[in-house]
XYZ file of C-alpha atoms in Angstrom:
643
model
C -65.777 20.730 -5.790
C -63.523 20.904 -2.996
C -64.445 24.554 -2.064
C -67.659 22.554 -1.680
C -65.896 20.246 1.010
C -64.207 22.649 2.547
C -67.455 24.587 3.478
C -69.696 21.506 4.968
C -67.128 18.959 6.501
C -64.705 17.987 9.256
C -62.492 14.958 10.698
C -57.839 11.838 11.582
C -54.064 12.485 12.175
C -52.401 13.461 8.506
C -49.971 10.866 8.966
C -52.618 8.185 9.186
C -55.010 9.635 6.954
C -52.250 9.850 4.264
C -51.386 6.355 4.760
C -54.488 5.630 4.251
C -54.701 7.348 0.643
C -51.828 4.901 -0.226
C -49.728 6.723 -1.759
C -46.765 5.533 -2.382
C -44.629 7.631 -1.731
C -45.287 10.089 1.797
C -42.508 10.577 4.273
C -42.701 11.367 7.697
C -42.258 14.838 7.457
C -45.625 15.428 5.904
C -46.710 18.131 8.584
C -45.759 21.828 7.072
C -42.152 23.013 7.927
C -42.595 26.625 9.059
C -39.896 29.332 9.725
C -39.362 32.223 11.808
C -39.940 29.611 15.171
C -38.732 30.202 18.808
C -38.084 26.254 18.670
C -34.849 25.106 17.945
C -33.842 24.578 14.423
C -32.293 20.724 13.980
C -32.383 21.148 10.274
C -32.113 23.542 7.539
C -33.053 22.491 3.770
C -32.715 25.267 1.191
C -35.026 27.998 2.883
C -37.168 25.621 5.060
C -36.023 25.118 8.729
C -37.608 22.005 10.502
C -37.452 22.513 14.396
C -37.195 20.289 17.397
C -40.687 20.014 18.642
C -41.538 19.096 14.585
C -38.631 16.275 15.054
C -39.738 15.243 18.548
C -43.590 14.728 16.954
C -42.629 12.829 14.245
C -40.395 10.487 16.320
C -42.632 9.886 19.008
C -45.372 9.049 15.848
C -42.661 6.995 14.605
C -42.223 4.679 17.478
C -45.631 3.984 18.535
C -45.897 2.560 14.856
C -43.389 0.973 15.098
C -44.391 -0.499 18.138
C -47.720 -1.025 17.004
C -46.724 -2.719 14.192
C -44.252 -5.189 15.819
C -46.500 -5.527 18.965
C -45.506 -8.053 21.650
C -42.556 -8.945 19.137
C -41.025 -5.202 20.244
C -37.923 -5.411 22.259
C -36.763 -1.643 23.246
C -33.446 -3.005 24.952
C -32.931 -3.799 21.147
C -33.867 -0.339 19.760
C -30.756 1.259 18.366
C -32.442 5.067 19.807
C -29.492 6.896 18.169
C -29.922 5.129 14.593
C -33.307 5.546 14.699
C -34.147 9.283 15.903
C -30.718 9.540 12.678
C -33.754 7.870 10.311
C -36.588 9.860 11.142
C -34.489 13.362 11.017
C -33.155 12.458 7.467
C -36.571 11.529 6.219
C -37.789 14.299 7.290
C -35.202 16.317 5.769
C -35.535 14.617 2.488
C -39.118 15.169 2.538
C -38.602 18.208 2.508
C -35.528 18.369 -0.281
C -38.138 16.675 -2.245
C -40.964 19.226 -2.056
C -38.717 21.788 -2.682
C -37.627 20.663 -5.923
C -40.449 19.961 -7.273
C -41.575 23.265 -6.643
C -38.962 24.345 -8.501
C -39.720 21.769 -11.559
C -43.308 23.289 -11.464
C -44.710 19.946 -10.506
C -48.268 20.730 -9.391
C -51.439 18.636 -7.558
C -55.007 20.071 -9.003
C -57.852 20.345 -7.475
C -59.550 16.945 -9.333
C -56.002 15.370 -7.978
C -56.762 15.674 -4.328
C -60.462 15.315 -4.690
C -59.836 12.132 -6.237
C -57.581 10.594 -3.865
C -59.974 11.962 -1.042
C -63.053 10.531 -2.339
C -60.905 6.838 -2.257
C -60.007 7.104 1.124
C -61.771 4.362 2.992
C -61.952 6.386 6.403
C -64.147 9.380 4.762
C -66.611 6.645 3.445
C -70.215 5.685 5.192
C -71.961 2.930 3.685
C -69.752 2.473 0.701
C -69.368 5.703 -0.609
C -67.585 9.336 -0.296
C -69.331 11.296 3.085
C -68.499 15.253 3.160
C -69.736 14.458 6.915
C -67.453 11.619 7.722
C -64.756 13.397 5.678
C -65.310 16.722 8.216
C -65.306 15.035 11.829
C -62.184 12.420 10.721
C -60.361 15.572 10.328
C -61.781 17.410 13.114
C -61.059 14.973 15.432
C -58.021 16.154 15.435
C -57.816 19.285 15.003
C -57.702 19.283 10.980
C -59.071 21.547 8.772
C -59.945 20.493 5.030
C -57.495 23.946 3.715
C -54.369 22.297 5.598
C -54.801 18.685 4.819
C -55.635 19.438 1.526
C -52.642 21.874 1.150
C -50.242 18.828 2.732
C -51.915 16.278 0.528
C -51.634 18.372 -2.440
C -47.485 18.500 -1.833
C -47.586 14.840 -1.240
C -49.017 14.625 -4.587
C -46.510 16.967 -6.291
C -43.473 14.501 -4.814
C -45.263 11.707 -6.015
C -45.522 13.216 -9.604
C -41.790 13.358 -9.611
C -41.098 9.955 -7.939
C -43.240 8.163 -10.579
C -41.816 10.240 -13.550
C -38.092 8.684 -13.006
C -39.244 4.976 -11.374
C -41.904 4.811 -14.408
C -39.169 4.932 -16.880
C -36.374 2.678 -15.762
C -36.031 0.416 -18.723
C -33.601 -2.560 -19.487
C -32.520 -4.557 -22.883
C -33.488 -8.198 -23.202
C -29.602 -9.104 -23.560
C -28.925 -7.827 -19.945
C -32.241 -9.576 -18.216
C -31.357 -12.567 -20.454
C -27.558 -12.322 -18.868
C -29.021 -11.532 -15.190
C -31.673 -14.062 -15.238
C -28.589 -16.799 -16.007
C -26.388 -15.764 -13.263
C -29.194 -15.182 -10.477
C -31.055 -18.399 -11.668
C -27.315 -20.405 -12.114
C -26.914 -23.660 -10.108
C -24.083 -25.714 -8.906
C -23.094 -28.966 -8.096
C -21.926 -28.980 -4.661
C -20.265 -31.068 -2.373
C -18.423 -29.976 1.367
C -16.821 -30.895 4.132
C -17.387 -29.746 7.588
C -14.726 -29.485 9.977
C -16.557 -28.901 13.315
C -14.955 -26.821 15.942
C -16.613 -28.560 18.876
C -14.510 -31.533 18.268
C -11.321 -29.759 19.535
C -12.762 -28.245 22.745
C -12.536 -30.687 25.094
C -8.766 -31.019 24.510
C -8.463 -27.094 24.540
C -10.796 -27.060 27.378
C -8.514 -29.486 29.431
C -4.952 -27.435 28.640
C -6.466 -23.883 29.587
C -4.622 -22.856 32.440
C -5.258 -19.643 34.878
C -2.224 -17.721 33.685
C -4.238 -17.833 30.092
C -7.545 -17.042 31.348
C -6.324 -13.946 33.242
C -4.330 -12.849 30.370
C -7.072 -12.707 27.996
C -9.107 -10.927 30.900
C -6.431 -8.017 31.134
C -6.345 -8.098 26.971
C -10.257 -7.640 26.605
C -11.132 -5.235 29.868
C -13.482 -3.459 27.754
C -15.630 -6.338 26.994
C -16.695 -7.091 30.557
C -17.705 -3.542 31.775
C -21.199 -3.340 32.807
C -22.937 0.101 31.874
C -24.771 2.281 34.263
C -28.121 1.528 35.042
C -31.273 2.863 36.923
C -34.568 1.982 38.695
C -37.117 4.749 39.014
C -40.013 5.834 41.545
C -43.248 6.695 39.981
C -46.721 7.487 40.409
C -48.700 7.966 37.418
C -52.333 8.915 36.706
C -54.372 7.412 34.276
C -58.098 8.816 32.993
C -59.154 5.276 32.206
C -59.195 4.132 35.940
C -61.104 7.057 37.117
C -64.854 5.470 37.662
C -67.393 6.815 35.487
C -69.484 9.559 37.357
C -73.612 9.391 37.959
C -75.854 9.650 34.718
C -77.275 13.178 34.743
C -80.655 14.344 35.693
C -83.525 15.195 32.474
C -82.704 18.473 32.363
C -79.011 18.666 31.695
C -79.596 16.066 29.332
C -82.251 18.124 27.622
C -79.245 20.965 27.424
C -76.758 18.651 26.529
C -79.250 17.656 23.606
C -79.875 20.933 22.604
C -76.029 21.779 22.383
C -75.183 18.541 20.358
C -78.298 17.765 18.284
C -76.171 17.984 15.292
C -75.397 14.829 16.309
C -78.148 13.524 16.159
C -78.878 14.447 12.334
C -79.354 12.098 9.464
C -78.661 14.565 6.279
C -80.764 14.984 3.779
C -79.549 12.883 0.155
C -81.140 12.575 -3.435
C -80.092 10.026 -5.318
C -78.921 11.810 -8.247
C -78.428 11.626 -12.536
C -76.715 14.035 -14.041
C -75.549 14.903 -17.870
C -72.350 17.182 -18.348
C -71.601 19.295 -21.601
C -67.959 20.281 -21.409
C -67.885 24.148 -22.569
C -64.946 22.714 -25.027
C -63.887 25.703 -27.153
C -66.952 27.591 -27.904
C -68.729 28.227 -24.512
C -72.053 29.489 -26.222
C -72.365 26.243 -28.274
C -72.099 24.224 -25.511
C -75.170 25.715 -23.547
C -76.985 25.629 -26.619
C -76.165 22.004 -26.802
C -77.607 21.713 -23.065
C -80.461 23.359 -23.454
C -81.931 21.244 -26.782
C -80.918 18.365 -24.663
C -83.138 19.958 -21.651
C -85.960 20.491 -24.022
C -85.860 17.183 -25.276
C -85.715 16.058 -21.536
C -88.692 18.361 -21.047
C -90.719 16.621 -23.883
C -90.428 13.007 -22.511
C -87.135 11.974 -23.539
C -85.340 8.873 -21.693
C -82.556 10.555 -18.976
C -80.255 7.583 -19.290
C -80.422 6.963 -22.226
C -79.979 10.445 -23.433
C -76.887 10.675 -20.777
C -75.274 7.321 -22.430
C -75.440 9.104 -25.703
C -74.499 12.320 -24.997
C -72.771 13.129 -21.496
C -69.188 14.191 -21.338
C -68.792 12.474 -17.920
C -67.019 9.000 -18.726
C -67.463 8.384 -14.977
C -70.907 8.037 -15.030
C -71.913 7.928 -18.861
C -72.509 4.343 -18.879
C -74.334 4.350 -16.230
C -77.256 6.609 -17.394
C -75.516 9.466 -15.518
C -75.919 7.786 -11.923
C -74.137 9.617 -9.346
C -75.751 7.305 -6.751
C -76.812 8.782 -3.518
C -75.294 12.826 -2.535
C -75.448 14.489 0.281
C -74.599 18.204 1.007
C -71.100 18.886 0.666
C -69.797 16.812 -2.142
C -70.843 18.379 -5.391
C -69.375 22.367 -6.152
C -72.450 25.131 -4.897
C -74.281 25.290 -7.811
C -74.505 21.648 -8.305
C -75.246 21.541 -4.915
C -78.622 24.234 -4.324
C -80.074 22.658 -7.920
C -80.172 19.007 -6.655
C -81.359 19.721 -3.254
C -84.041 22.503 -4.794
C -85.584 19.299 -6.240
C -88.432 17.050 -5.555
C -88.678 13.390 -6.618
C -88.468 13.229 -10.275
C -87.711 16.483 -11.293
C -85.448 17.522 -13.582
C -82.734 21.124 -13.341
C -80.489 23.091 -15.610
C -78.816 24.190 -17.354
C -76.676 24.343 -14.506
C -72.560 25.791 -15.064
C -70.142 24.953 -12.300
C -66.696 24.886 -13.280
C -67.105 21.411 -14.981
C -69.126 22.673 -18.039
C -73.393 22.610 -17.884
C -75.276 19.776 -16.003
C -78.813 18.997 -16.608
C -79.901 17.304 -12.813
C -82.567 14.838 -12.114
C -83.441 13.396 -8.689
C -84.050 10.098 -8.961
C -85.039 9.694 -5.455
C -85.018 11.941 -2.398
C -84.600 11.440 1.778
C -85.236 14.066 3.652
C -83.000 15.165 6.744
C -84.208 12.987 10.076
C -83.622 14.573 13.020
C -83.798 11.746 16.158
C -84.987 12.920 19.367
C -84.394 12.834 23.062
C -86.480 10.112 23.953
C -84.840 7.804 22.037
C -82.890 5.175 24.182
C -79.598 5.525 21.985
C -79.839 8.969 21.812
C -80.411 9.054 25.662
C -77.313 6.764 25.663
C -75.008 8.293 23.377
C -75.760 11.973 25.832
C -75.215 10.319 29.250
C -71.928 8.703 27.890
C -70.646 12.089 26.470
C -71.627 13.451 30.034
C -69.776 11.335 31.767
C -66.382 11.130 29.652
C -66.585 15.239 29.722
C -67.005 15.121 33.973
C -63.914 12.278 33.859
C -61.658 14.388 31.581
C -62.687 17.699 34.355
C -61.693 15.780 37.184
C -58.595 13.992 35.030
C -57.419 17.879 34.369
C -57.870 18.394 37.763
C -55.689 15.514 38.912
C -53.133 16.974 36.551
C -53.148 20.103 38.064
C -52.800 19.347 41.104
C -49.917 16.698 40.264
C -47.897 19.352 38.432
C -48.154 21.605 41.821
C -47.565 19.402 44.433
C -44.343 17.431 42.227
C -43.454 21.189 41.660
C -43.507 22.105 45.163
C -42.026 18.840 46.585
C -39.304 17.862 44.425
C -37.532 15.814 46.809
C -40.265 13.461 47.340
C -42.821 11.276 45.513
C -45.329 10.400 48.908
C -46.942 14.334 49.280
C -47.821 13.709 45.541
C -49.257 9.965 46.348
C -50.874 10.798 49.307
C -52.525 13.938 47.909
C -54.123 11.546 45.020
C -54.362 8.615 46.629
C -52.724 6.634 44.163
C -49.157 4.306 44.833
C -45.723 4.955 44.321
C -44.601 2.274 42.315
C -40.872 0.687 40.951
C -39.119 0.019 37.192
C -36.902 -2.912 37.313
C -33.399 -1.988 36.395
C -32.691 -0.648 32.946
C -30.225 1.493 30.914
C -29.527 4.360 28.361
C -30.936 1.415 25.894
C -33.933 1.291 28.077
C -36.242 -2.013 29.401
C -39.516 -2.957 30.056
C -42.829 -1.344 30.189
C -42.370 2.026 31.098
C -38.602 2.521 31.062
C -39.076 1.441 27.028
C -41.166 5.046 26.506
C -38.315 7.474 24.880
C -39.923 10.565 26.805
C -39.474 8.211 30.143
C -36.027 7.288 29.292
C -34.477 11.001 28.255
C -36.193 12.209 31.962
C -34.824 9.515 33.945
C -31.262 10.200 32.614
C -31.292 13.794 32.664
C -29.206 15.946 35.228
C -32.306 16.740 37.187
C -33.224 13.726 37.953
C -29.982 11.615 37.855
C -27.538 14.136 39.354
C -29.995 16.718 41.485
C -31.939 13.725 42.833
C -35.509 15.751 41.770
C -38.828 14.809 40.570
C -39.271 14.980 36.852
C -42.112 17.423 35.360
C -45.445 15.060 34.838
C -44.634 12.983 31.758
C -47.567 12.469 29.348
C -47.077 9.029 27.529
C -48.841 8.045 24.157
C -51.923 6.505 25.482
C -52.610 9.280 27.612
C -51.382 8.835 30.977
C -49.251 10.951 33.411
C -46.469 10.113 35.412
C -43.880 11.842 37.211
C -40.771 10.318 37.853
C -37.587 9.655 40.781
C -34.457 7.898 41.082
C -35.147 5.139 43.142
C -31.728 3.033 42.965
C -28.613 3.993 40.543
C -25.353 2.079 39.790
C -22.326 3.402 37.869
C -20.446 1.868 35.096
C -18.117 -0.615 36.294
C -15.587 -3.212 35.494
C -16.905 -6.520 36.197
C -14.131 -8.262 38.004
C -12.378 -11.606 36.835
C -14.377 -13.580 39.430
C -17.605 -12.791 38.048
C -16.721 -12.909 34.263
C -14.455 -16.230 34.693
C -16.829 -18.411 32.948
C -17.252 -16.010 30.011
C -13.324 -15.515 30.108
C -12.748 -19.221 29.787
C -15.601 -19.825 27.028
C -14.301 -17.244 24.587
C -10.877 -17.946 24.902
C -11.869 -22.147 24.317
C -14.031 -21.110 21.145
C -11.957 -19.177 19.885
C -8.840 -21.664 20.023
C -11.216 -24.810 19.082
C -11.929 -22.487 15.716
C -8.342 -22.080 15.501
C -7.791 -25.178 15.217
C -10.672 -26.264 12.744
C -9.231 -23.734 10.420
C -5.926 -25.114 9.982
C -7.304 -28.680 9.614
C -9.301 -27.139 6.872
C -6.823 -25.592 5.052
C -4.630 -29.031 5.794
C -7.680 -30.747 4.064
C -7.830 -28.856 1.039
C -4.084 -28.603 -0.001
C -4.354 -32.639 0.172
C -7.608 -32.548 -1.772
C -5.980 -30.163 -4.417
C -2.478 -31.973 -4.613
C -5.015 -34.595 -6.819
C -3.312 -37.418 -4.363
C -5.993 -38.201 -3.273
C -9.664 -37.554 -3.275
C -11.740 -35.163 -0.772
C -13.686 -38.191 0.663
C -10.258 -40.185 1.116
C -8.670 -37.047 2.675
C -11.843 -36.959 4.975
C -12.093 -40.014 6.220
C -8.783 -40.278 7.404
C -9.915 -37.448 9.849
C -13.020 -39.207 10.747
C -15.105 -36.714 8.199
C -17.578 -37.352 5.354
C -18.569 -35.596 2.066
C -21.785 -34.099 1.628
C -23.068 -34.203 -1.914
C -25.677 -31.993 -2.344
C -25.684 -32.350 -6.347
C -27.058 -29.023 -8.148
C -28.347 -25.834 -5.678
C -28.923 -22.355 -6.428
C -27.643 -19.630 -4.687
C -30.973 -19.478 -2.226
C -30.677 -22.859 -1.010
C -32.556 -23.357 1.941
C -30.441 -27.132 3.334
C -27.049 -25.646 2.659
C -25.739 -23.403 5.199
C -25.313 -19.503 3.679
C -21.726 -19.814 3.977
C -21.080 -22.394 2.212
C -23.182 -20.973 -1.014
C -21.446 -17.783 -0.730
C -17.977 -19.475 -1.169
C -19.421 -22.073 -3.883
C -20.712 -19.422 -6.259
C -17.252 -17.282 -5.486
C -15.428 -20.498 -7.068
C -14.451 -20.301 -10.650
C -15.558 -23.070 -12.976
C -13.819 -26.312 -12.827
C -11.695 -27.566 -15.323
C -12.318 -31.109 -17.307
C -12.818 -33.479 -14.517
C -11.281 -31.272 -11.844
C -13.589 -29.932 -8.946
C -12.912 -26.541 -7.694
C -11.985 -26.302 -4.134
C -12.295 -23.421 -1.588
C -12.789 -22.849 2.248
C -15.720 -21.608 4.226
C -15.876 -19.982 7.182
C -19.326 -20.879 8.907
C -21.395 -18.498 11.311
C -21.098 -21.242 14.424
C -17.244 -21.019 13.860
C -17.101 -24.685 12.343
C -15.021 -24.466 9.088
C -16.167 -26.059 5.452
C -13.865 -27.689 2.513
C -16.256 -26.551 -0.888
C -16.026 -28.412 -3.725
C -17.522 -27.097 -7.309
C -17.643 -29.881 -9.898
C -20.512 -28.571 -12.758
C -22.400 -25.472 -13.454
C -25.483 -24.999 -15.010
C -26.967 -22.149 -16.452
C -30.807 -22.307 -17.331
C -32.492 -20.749 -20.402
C -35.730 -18.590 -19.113
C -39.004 -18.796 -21.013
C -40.344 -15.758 -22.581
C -43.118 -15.511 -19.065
C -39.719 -15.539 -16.980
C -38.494 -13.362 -19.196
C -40.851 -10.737 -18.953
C -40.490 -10.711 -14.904
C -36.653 -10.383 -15.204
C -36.683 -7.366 -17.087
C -39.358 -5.746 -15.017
C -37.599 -6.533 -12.212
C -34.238 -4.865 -13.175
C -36.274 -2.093 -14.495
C -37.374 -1.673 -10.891
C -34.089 -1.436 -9.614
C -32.783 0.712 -12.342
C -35.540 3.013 -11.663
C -34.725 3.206 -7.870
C -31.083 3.704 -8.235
C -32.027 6.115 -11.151
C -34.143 8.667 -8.468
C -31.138 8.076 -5.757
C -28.866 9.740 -8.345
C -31.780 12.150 -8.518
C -31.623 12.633 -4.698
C -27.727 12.896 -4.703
C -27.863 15.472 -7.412
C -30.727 17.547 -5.482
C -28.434 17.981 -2.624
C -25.784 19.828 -4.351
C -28.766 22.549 -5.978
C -30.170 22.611 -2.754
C -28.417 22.264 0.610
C -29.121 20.423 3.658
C -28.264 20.670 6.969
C -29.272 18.600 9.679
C -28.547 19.194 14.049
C -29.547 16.367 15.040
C -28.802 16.684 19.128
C -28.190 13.693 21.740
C -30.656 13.533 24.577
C -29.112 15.615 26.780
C -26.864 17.870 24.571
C -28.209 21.206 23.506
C -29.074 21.201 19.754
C -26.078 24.119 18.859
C -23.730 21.375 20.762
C -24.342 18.570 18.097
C -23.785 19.476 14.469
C -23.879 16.890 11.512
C -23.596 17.901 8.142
């Protein structure tokens, strides 16, 4: 069957179309590692090498994901580049560590595997069902054939067969989940004090002389060292702004027609029944079983009701055999040329495919439509294609001529400008983290610091950025790394040293509070009133408390259980620098209902399971090695070696 859709399809990136399967478990590596490549190697796992124009796709794919995904939420001057381009190298890397031993565990996809998960993917579907057409162009669109995403998907299914055989069989006892539910699920009566850190500041504040502020200057130089940063020239060209050329005259559109009436095709379908005989052990006795059903068939029998009693396909057995409507392309050959041999009505086989014998009716039949030329969305589809194909000439021409004349002039953006009439425009200022619009794309960000541009004072080569413009870049304005002097940093000097004195100070009335709460003197809310503090009784919380500050929780649940009428005391550092006296007076522990239960163990199961395949991972590593080069932006892969 998928010979068959490998023979009459086409059609989306792997990545996506994989994600689209959803399954579980694909990394970004899914593109086939090759060896033997000119490209430099930036990891070796076992006997697959993944190179740096594999990395530098999947990273760029990464990002714009991850961009997507986060939308106007995505900061880049918060995008750790070095952790992430880390990420996507390791999963890459384990990706392939993963197909590898499987491999060697014999863990195989088959050909009803991948056909299955292909037939469920939404994106190869036209009007609610499997397409071998839609299937084709998704694929071909970019530059896909069915053999290679079939042979990816079909690893992507091995790995998956091993994931699920170690995180289906995590298990736990009902003592532990019992045990875990009581301590995740505890709660505890709390009550705290807050000793606030603003309240000492002004005082602080007032006492700070210069001789302090300067010395803490001279101790911290580091912190008050602005980095380098950059603004950049740049013209950029953009196929979207070029104005849409005249419609064509009749006759190229009657040659445009003739070159793309495939287009313009509605297939021919049947809407199909079928009944399947397995061949089961004895090959002969099957066909003889097929063709007494036939001749039955032949003599007036009831199609359904003979599949309901006797098919082998539980897929469509119930359903009288319906295999609903089929074009070309979905069922094996044979299947295939005996349906579409059929009129209305009539009945075919035995037919063998690999599946076992099928007797084929067609229930109903369309035949193939073909839509002409002098129909207005035909006409409109044509002088659309027209027109994008005479853009993208004159957008390749623009190219051309932008790589030549940036080339040729590489001490100035205005010959380029003025050749293509477009502007010379300006980044704001940004750094190695990168900013805003532009200066947050990674391929604008490793040209704008490299030595060509930074150091030579050059045009970059043109730039092509993910939604398909061109740009070639300049240094427009450049400033060094420098230490911010005292004058301009004063403030910030002043403010650090004050917080951190005020929470200085909070801490040792905190710990000045608690020895006089655990003396047993007096009482916390005595002890806090005489420094103008209160208590706040909370009664029972659990540890995910949403009106108790996370601090505070942490240290309660650290506190062992009070004894008799005693509460247990402790300290608290909050996030804001304020400081907390905890008090622990009762625990609780509930008893979960057998529902609860249930959910607990599953749960730990879960994690049992994951931690389970991480030891897997660990112990794959040491059968098979891995290496990984992962190079900085401008240091030469050999220069940069992790293990």
């Amino acid at each position: 069957m998928l010979q068959a859709i490998r023979d009459s399809l086409t059609g989306w990136v792997v990545w996506f179309i994989v994600g689209l399967i959803s399954i579980p478990f694909v990394f970004v590596g899914i593109e086939s590692f090759r060896t033997g490549s000119r490209d430099p190697v930036v990891a070796e796992v076992g006997d697959v090498e993944i190179t740096q124009g594999q990395f530098r796709a999947a990273y760029e794919q990464r990002y714009q994901q991850l961009r997507n995904m986060l939308g106007e939420n995505f900061r880049a001057d918060l995008f750790d580049t070095a952790q992430f381009r880390q990420s996507v190298l390791d999963d890459m890397a384990q990706e392939a560590l993963l197909r590898q031993y499987a491999d060697q565990e014999g863990l195989r996809a088959t050909d009803a595997a991948v056909f299955t998960y292909i037939s469920t993917v939404p994106s190869f579907h036209r009007e609610g069902r499997f397409s071998a057409e839609a299937y084709r162009e998704v694929l071909a669109r970019q530059g896909y054939t069915p053999d290679r995403f079939e042979a990816q998907l079909r690893n992507a299914l091995a790995i998956e067969q091993l994931r699920l055989g170690v995180l289906e069989s995590g298990f736990v006892t009902e003592g532990l989940a019992r045990s875990t539910y009581a301590l995740t699920e505890q709660r505890r009566s709390l009550a705290y004090v807050e000793v606030p850190a603003a309240r000492y500041r002004p005082e602080i504040d007032a006492q700070l002389d210069e001789a302090a502020i300067a010395a803490r200057y001279e101790e911290t130089l580091a912190q008050y060292r602005a980095p380098e940063r950059l603004k950049l020239a740049y013209v950029v060209l953009d196929r979207e702004a070029l104005p849409a050329g005249e419609a064509p005259e009749d006759d190229v559109l009657k040659v445009l027609y003739d070159a793309e009436k495939a287009r313009f095709v509605t297939p021919g379908e049947r809407k199909a029944r079928h009944i399947l005989i397995n061949f089961g052990a004895d090959k002969a006795k099957a066909r003889e079983r097929a063709d007494a059903l036939k001749q039955q068939l032949d003599d007036g029998g009831d199609f359904a009701a003979l599949a309901q009693a006797e098919s082998d396909d539980v897929g469509s057995r119930d359903a009288g055999g319906d295999l609903g409507w089929v074009s070309r392309g979905q069922m094996v050959e044979g299947f295939e040329q005996a349906l579409f041999g059929l009129e209305e009505g009539e009945v075919a086989g035995p037919v063998e495919t690999e599946f076992g014998y099928h007797l084929i009716r067609a229930d109903e039949v369309k035949a193939e439509v073909t839509r002409t030329l002098e129909d207005p969305e035909v006409r409109e589809s044509l002088v659309a294609l027209f027109q994008n194909r005479e853009r993208d000439r004159r957008f390749q021409a623009q190219q051309e001529q932008l790589e030549q004349i940036a080339f040729e002039s590489p001490g100035s953006l205005a010959p380029v400008a003025e050749a293509l009439a477009v502007p010379v425009q300006e980044t704001g200022w940004f750094t190695r983290e990168g900013g805003e619009g532009l200066s947050a794309e990674p391929q604008v960000l490793e040209a704008a610091f490299s030595p060509e541009v930074l150091q030579d004072d050059e045009n970059s080569p043109p730039l092509s950025l993910p939604d398909g413009r061109l740009l070639v870049i300049r240094k427009a304005a450049y400033e060094a790394p420098r230490q911010k002097p005292l004058d301009e940093v004063r403030a910030e000097v002043r403010e650090a040293l004050v917080a951190e004195r005020a929470q200085a100070k909070a801490l040792e009335e905190a710990e000045a509070l608690l020895e006089s709460a655990r003396s047993r003197e007096r009482s916390l809310a005595d002890v806090a009133a005489e420094l103008g503090l209160s208590v706040r009784a909370t009664g029972l919380v659990t540890r995910s408390q949403e009106n108790v500050p996370a601090a505070v929780l942490s240290a309660l649940f650290r506190l062992p259980r009070p004894t008799g009428d005693q509460a247990s005391l402790g300290l608290a550092a909050l996030e804001n620098g304020d400081q907390a006296v905890v008090a622990l007076s009762a625990v609780e522990n509930p008893e979960p209902n057998p529902v609860v239960l249930d959910e607990q163990r599953r749960q730990l199961a879960e994690l049992t399971a994951g931690r389970e395949f991480s030891a897997l991972q660990r112990a794959m590593r040491e059968m098979i090695s891995v290496e990984t080069r992962l190079p900085e932006e401008d240091v030469p892969a050999e220069e940069a070696f992790i293990n």
